CSV table of N, CA and C in Angstrom, one decimal:
chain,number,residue,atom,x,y,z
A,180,UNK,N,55.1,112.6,39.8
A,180,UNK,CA,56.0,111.6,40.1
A,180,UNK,C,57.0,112.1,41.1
A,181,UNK,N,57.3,112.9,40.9
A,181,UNK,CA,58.0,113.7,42.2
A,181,UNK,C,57.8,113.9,43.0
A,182,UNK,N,56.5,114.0,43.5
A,182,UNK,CA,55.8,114.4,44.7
A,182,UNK,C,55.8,112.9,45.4
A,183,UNK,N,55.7,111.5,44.8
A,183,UNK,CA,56.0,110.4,45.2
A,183,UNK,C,57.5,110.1,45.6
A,184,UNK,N,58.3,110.8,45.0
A,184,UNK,CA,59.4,110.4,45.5
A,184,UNK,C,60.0,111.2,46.7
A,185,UNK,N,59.8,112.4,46.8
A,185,UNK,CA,59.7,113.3,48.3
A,185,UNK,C,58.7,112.4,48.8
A,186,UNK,N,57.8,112.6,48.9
A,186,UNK,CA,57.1,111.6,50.2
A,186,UNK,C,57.4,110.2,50.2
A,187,UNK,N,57.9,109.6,49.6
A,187,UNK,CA,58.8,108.6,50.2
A,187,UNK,C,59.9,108.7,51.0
A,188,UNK,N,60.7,109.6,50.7
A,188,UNK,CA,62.0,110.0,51.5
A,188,UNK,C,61.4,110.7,52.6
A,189,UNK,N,60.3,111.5,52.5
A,189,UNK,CA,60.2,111.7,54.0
A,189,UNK,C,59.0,110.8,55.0
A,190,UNK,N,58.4,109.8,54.5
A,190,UNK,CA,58.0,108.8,55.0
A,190,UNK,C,59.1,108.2,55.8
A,191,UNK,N,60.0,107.3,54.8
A,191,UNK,CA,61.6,106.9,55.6
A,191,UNK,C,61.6,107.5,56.5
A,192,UNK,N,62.0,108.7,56.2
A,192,UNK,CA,63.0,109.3,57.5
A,192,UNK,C,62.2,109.6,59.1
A,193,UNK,N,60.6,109.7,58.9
A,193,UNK,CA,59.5,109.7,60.1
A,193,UNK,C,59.7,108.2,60.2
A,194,UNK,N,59.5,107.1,59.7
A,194,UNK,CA,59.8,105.9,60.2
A,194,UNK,C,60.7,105.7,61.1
A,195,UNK,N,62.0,106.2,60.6
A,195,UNK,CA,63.6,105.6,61.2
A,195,UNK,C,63.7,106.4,62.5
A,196,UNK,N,63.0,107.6,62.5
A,196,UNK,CA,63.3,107.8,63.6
A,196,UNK,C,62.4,107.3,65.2
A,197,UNK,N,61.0,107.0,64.6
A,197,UNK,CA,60.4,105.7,65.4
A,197,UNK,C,61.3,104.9,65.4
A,198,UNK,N,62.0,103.8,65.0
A,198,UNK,CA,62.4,102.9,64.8
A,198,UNK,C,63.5,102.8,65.4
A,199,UNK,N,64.2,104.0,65.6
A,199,UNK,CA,65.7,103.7,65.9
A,199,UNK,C,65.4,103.0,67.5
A,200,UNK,N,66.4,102.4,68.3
A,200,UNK,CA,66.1,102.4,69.5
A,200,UNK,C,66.6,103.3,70.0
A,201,UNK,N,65.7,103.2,71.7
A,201,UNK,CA,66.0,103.7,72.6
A,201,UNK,C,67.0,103.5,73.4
A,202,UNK,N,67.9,104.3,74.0
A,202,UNK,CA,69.0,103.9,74.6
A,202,UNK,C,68.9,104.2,76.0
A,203,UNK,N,68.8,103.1,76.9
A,203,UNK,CA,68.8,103.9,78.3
A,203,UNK,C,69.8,104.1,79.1
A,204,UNK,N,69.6,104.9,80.1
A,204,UNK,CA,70.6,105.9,80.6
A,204,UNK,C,71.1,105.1,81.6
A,205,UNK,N,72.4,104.9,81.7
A,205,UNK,CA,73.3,104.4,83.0
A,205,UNK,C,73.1,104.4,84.1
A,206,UNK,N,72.3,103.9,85.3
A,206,UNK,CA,72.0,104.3,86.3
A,206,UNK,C,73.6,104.8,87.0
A,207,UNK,N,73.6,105.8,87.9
A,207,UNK,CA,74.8,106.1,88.4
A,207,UNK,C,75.2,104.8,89.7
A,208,UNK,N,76.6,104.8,89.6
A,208,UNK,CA,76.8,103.8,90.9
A,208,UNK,C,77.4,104.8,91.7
A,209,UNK,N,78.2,104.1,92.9
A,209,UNK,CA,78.3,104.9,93.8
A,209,UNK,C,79.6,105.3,93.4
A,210,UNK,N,80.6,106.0,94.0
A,210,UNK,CA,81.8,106.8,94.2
A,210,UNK,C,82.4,105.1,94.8
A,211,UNK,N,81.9,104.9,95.7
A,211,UNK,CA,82.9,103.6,96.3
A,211,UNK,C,82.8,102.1,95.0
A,212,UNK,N,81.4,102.1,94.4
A,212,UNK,CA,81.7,101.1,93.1
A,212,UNK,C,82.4,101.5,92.4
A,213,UNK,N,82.6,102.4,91.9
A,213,UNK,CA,83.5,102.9,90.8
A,213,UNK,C,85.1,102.6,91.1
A,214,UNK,N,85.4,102.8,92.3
A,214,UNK,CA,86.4,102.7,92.6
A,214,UNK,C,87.0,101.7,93.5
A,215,UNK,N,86.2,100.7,93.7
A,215,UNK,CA,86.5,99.3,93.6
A,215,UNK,C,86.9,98.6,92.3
A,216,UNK,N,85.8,98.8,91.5
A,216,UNK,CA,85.6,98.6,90.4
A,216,UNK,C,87.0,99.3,89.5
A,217,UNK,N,87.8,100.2,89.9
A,217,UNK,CA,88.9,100.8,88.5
A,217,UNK,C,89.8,99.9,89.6
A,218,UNK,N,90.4,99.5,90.6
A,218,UNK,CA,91.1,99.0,91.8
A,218,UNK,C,91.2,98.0,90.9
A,219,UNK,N,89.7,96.9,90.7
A,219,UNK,CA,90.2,95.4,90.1
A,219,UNK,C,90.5,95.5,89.0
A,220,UNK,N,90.6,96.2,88.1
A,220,UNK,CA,90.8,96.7,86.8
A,220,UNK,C,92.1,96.9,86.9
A,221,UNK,N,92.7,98.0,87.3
A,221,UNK,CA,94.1,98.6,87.0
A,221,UNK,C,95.3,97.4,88.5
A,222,UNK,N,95.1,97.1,88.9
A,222,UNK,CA,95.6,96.2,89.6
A,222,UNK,C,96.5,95.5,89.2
A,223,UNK,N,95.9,94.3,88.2
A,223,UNK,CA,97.5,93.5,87.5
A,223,UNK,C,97.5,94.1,86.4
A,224,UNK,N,97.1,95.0,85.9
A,224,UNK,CA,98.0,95.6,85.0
A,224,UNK,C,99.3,96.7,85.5
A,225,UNK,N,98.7,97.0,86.8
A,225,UNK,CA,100.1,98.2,87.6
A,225,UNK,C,100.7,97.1,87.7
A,226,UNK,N,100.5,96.2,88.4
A,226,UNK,CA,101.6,94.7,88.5
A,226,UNK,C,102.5,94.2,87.7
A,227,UNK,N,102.2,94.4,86.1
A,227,UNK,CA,102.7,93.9,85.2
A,227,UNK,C,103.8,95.4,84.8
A,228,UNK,N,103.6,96.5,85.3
A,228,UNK,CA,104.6,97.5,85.0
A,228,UNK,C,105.5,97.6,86.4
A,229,UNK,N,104.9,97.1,87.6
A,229,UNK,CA,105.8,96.9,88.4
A,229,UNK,C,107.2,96.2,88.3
A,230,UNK,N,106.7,95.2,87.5
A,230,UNK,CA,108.1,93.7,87.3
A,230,UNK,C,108.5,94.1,86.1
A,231,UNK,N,108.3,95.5,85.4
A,231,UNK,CA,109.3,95.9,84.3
A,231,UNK,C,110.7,96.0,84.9
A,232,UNK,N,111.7,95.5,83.4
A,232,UNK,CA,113.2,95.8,83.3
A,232,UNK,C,113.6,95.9,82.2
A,233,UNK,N,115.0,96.2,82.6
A,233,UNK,CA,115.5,96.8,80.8
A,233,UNK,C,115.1,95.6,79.8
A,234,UNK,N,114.7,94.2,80.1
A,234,UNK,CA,114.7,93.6,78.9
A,234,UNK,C,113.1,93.9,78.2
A,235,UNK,N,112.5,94.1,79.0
A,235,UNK,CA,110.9,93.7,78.4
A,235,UNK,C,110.1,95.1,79.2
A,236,UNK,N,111.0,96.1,79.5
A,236,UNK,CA,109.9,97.3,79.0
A,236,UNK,C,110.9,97.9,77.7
A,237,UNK,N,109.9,97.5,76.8
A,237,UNK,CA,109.5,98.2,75.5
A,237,UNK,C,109.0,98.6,74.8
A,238,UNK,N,108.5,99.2,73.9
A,238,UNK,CA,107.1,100.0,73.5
A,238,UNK,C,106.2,99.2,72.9
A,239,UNK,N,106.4,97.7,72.8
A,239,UNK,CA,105.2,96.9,72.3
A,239,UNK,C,104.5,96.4,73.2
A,240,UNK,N,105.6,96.4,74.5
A,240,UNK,CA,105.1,95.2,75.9
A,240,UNK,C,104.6,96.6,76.7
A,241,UNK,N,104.9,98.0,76.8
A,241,UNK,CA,104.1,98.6,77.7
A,241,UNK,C,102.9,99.4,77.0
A,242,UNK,N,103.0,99.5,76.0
A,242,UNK,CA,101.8,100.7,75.2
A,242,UNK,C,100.5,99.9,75.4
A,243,UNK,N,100.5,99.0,75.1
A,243,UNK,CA,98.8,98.3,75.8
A,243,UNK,C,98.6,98.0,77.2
A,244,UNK,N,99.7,97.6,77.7
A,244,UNK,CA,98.8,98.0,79.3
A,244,UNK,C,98.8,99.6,79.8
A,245,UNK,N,99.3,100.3,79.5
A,245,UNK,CA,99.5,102.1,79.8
A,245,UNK,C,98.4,102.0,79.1
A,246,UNK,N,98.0,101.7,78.0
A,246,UNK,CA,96.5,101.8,77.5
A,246,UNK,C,95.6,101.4,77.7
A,247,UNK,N,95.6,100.3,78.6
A,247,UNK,CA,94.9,99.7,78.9
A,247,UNK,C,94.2,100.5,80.6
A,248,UNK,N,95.0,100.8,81.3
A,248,UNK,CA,95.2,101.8,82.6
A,248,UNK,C,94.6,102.6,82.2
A,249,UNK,N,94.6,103.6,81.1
A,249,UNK,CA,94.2,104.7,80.8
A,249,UNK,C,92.9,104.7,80.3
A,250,UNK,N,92.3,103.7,79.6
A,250,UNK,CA,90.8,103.3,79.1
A,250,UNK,C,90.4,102.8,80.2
A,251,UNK,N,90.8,102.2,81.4
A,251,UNK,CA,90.1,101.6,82.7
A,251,UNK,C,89.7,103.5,83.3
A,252,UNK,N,90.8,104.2,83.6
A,252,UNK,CA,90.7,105.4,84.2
A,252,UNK,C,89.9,106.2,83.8
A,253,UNK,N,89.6,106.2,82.2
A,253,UNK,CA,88.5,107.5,81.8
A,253,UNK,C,87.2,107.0,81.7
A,254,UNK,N,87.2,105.7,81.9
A,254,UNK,CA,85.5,104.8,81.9
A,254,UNK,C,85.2,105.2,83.5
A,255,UNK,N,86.1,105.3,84.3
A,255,UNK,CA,85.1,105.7,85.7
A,255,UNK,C,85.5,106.7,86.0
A,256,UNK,N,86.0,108.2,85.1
A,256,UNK,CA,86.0,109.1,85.4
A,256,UNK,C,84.6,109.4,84.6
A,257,UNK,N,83.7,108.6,83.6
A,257,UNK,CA,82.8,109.0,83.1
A,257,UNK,C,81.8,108.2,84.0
A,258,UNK,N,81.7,107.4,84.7
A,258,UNK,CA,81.1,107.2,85.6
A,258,UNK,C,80.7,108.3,86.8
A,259,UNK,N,82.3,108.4,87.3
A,259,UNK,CA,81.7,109.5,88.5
A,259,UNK,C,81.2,110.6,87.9
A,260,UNK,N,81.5,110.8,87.0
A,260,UNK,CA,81.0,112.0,86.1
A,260,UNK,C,78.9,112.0,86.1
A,261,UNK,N,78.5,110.8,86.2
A,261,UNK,CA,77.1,110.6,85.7
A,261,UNK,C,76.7,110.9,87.3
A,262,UNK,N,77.2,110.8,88.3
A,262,UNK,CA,77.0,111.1,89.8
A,262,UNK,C,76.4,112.7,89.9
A,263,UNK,N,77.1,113.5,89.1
A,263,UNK,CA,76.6,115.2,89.4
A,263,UNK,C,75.4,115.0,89.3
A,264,UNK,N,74.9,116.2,90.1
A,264,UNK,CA,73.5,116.1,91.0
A,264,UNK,C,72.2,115.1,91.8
A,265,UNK,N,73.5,114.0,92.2
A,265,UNK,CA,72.4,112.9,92.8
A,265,UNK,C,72.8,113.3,93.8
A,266,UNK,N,71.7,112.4,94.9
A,266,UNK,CA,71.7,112.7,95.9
A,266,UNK,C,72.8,111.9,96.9
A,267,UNK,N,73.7,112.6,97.8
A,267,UNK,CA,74.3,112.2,99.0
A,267,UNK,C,74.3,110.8,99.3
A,268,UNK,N,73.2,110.1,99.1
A,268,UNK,CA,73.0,108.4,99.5
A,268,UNK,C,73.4,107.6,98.2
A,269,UNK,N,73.4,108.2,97.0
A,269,UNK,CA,73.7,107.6,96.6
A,269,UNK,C,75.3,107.7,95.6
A,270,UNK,N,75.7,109.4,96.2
A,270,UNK,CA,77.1,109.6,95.5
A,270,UNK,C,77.9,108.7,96.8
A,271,UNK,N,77.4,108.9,98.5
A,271,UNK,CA,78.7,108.3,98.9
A,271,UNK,C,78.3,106.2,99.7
A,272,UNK,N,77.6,105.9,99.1
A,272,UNK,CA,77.1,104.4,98.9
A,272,UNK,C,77.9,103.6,98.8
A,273,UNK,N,77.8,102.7,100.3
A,273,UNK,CA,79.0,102.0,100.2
A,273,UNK,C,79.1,101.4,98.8
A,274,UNK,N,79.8,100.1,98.7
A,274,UNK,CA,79.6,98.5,98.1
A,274,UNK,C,78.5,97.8,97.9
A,275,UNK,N,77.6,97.3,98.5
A,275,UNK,CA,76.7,97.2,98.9
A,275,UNK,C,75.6,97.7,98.5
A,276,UNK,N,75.8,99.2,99.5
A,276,UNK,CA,75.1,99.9,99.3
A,276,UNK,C,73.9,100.0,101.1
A,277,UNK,N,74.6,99.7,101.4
A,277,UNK,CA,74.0,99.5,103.1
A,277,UNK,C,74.2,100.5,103.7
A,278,UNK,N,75.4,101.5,103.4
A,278,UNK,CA,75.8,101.9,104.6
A,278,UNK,C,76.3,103.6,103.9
A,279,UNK,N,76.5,104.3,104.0
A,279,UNK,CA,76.7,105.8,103.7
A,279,UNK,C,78.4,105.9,104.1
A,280,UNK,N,79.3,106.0,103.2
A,280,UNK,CA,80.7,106.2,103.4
A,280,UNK,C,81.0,107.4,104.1
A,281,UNK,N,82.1,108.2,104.8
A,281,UNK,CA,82.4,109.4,105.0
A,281,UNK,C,83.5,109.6,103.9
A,282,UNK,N,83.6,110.7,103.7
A,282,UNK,CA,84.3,111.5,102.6
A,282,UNK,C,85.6,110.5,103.0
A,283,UNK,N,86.8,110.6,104.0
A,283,UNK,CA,87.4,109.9,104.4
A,283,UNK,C,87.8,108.5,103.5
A,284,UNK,N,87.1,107.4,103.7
A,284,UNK,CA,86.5,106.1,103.1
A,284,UNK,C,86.7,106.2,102.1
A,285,UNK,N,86.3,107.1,101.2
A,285,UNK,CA,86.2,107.1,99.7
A,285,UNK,C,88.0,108.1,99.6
A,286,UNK,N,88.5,108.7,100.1
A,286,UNK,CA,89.5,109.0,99.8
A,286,UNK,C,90.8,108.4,100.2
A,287,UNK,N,90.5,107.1,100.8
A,287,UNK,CA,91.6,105.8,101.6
A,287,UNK,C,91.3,104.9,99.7
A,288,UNK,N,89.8,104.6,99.3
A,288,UNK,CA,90.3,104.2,98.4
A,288,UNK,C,90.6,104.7,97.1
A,289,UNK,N,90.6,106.0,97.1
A,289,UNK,CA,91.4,107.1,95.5
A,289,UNK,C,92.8,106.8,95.5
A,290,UNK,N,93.1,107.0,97.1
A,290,UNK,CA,94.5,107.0,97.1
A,290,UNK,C,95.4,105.3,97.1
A,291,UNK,N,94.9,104.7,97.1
A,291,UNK,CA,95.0,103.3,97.5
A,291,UNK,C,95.6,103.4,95.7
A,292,UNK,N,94.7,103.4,94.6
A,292,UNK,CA,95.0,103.3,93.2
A,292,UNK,C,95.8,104.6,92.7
A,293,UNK,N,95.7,105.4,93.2
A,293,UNK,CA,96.2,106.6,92.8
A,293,UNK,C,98.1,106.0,93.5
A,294,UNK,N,98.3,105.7,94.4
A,294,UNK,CA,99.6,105.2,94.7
A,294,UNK,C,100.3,103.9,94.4
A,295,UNK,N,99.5,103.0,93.8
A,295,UNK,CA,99.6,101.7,93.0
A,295,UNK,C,100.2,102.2,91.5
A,296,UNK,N,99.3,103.5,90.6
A,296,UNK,CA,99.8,103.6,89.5
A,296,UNK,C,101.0,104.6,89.1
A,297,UNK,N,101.1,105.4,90.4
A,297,UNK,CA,102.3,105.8,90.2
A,297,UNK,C,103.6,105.4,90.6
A,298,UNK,N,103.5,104.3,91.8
A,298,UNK,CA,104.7,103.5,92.1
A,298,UNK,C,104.6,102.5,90.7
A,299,UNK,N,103.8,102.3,90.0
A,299,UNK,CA,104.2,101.4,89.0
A,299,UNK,C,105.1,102.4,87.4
A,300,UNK,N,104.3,103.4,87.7
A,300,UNK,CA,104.9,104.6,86.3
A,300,UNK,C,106.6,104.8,86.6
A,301,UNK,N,107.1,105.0,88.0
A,301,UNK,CA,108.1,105.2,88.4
A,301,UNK,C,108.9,103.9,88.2
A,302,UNK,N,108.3,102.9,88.5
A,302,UNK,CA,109.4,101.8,88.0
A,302,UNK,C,109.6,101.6,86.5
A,303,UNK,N,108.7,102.1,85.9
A,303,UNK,CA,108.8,102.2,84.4
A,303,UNK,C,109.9,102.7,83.9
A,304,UNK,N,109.7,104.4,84.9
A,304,UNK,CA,110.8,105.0,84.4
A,304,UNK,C,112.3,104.7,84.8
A,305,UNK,N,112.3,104.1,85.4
A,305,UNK,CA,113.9,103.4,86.5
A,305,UNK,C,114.4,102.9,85.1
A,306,UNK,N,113.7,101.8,84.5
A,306,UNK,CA,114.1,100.9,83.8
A,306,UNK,C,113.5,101.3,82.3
A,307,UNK,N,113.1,102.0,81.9
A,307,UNK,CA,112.9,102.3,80.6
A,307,UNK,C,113.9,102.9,79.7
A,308,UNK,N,114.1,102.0,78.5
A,308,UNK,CA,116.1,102.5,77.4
A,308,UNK,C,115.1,104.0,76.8
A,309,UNK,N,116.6,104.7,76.8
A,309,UNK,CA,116.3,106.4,76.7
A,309,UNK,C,115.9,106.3,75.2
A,310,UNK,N,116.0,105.2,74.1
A,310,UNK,CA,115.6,105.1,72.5
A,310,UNK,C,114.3,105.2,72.7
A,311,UNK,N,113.2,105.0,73.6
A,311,UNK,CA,112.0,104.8,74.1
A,311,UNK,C,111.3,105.7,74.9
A,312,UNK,N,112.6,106.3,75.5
A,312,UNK,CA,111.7,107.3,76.6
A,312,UNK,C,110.6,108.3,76.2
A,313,UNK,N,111.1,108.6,75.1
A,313,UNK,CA,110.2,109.6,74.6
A,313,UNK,C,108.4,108.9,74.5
A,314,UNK,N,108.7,108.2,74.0
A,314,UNK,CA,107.3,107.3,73.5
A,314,UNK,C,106.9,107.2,75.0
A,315,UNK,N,107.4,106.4,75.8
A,315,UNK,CA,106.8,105.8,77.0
A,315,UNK,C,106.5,107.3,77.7
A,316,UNK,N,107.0,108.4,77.6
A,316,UNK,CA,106.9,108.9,78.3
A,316,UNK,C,105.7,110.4,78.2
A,317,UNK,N,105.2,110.3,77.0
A,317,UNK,CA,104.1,110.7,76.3
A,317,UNK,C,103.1,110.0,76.9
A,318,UNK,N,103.3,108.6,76.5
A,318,UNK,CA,102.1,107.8,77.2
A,318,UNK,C,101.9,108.0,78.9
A,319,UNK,N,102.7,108.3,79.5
A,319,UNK,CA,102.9,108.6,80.9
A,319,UNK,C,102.0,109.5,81.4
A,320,UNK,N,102.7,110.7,80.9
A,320,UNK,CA,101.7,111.7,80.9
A,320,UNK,C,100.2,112.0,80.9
A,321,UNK,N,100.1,111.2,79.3
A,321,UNK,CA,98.7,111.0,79.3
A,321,UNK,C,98.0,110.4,80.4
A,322,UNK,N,98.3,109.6,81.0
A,322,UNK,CA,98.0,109.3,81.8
A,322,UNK,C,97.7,109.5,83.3
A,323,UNK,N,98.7,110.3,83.6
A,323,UNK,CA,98.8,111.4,84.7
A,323,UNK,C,97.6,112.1,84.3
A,324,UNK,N,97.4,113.1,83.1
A,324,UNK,CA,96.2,113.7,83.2
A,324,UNK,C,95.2,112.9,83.6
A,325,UNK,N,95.3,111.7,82.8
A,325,UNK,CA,93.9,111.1,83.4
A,325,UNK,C,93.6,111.1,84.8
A,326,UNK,N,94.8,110.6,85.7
A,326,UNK,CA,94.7,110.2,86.8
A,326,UNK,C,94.3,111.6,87.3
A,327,UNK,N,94.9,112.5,86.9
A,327,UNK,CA,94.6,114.1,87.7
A,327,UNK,C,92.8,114.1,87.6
A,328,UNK,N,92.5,113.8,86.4
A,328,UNK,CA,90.9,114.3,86.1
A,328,UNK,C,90.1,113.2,87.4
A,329,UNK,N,90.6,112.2,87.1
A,329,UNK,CA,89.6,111.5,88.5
A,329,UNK,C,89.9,112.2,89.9
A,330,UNK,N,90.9,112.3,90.3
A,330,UNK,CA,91.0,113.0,91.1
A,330,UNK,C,90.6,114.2,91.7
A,331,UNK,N,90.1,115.2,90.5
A,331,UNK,CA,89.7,116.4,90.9
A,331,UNK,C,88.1,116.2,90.9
């Protein structure tokens, strides 16, 4: 009777692993999608921390967009991340995909979002009450790192 019940459990477990699915792998996009792609993402959310003031930056009205920025930013740092070891055509690819960027191109648009989220963090800080700074300013950070990781 035992010997039925071990070979049951290991029947299961040879099944399930047939069974489970397959997960396929991400094709990589280019350096220029990705960063189109985080642009229309973090965009009106930097917007919405641009038009902060002492009444309505608070820690309920900024913690989900700062979070929100920050879950846009490490989704295509895991993107560009899937790029190591392709080839040239297709890490610097335009939009499209027609045309081959120069390093240049792709560094007009890093900076493009890279100076949208920090002109927006700094108006944060202008207008953020010191009972909060602490909080908001953790979240800041964090974020910065992030922005540093895409960057490098």
């Amino acid at each position: 009777m035992r010997f039925f019940a071990i070979a049951s459990v290991l029947f299961t477990a040879a099944v399930a692993v047939f069974a489970s699915p397959v997960v396929e792998r991400q094709a990589p996009q280019s350096v220029a999608v990705v960063l189109s792609g985080l642009s229309d993402t973090v965009t009106p959310l930097a917007n919405q921390l641009l038009y902060a003031n002492a009444q309505n930056a608070t820690q309920e009205t900024l913690t989900p967009i700062i979070g929100d920025i920050s879950t846009a930013l490490t989704g295509a740092v895991s993107s560009l991340n899937l790029l190591v070891g392709q080839p040239t055509e297709v890490i610097m690819a335009s939009v499209d995909g027609t045309t081959i960027l120069a390093a240049s191109d792709i560094a007009t648009l890093l900076s493009v979002i890279v100076n949208l989220i920090f002109t927006a963090i700094s108006a944060v800080l202008l207008v953020v009450d010191v009972a909060i700074y602490s909080i908001i300013y953790a979240l800041l950070a964090a974020l910065g790192q992030v922005l540093f990781n895409i960057a490098v």
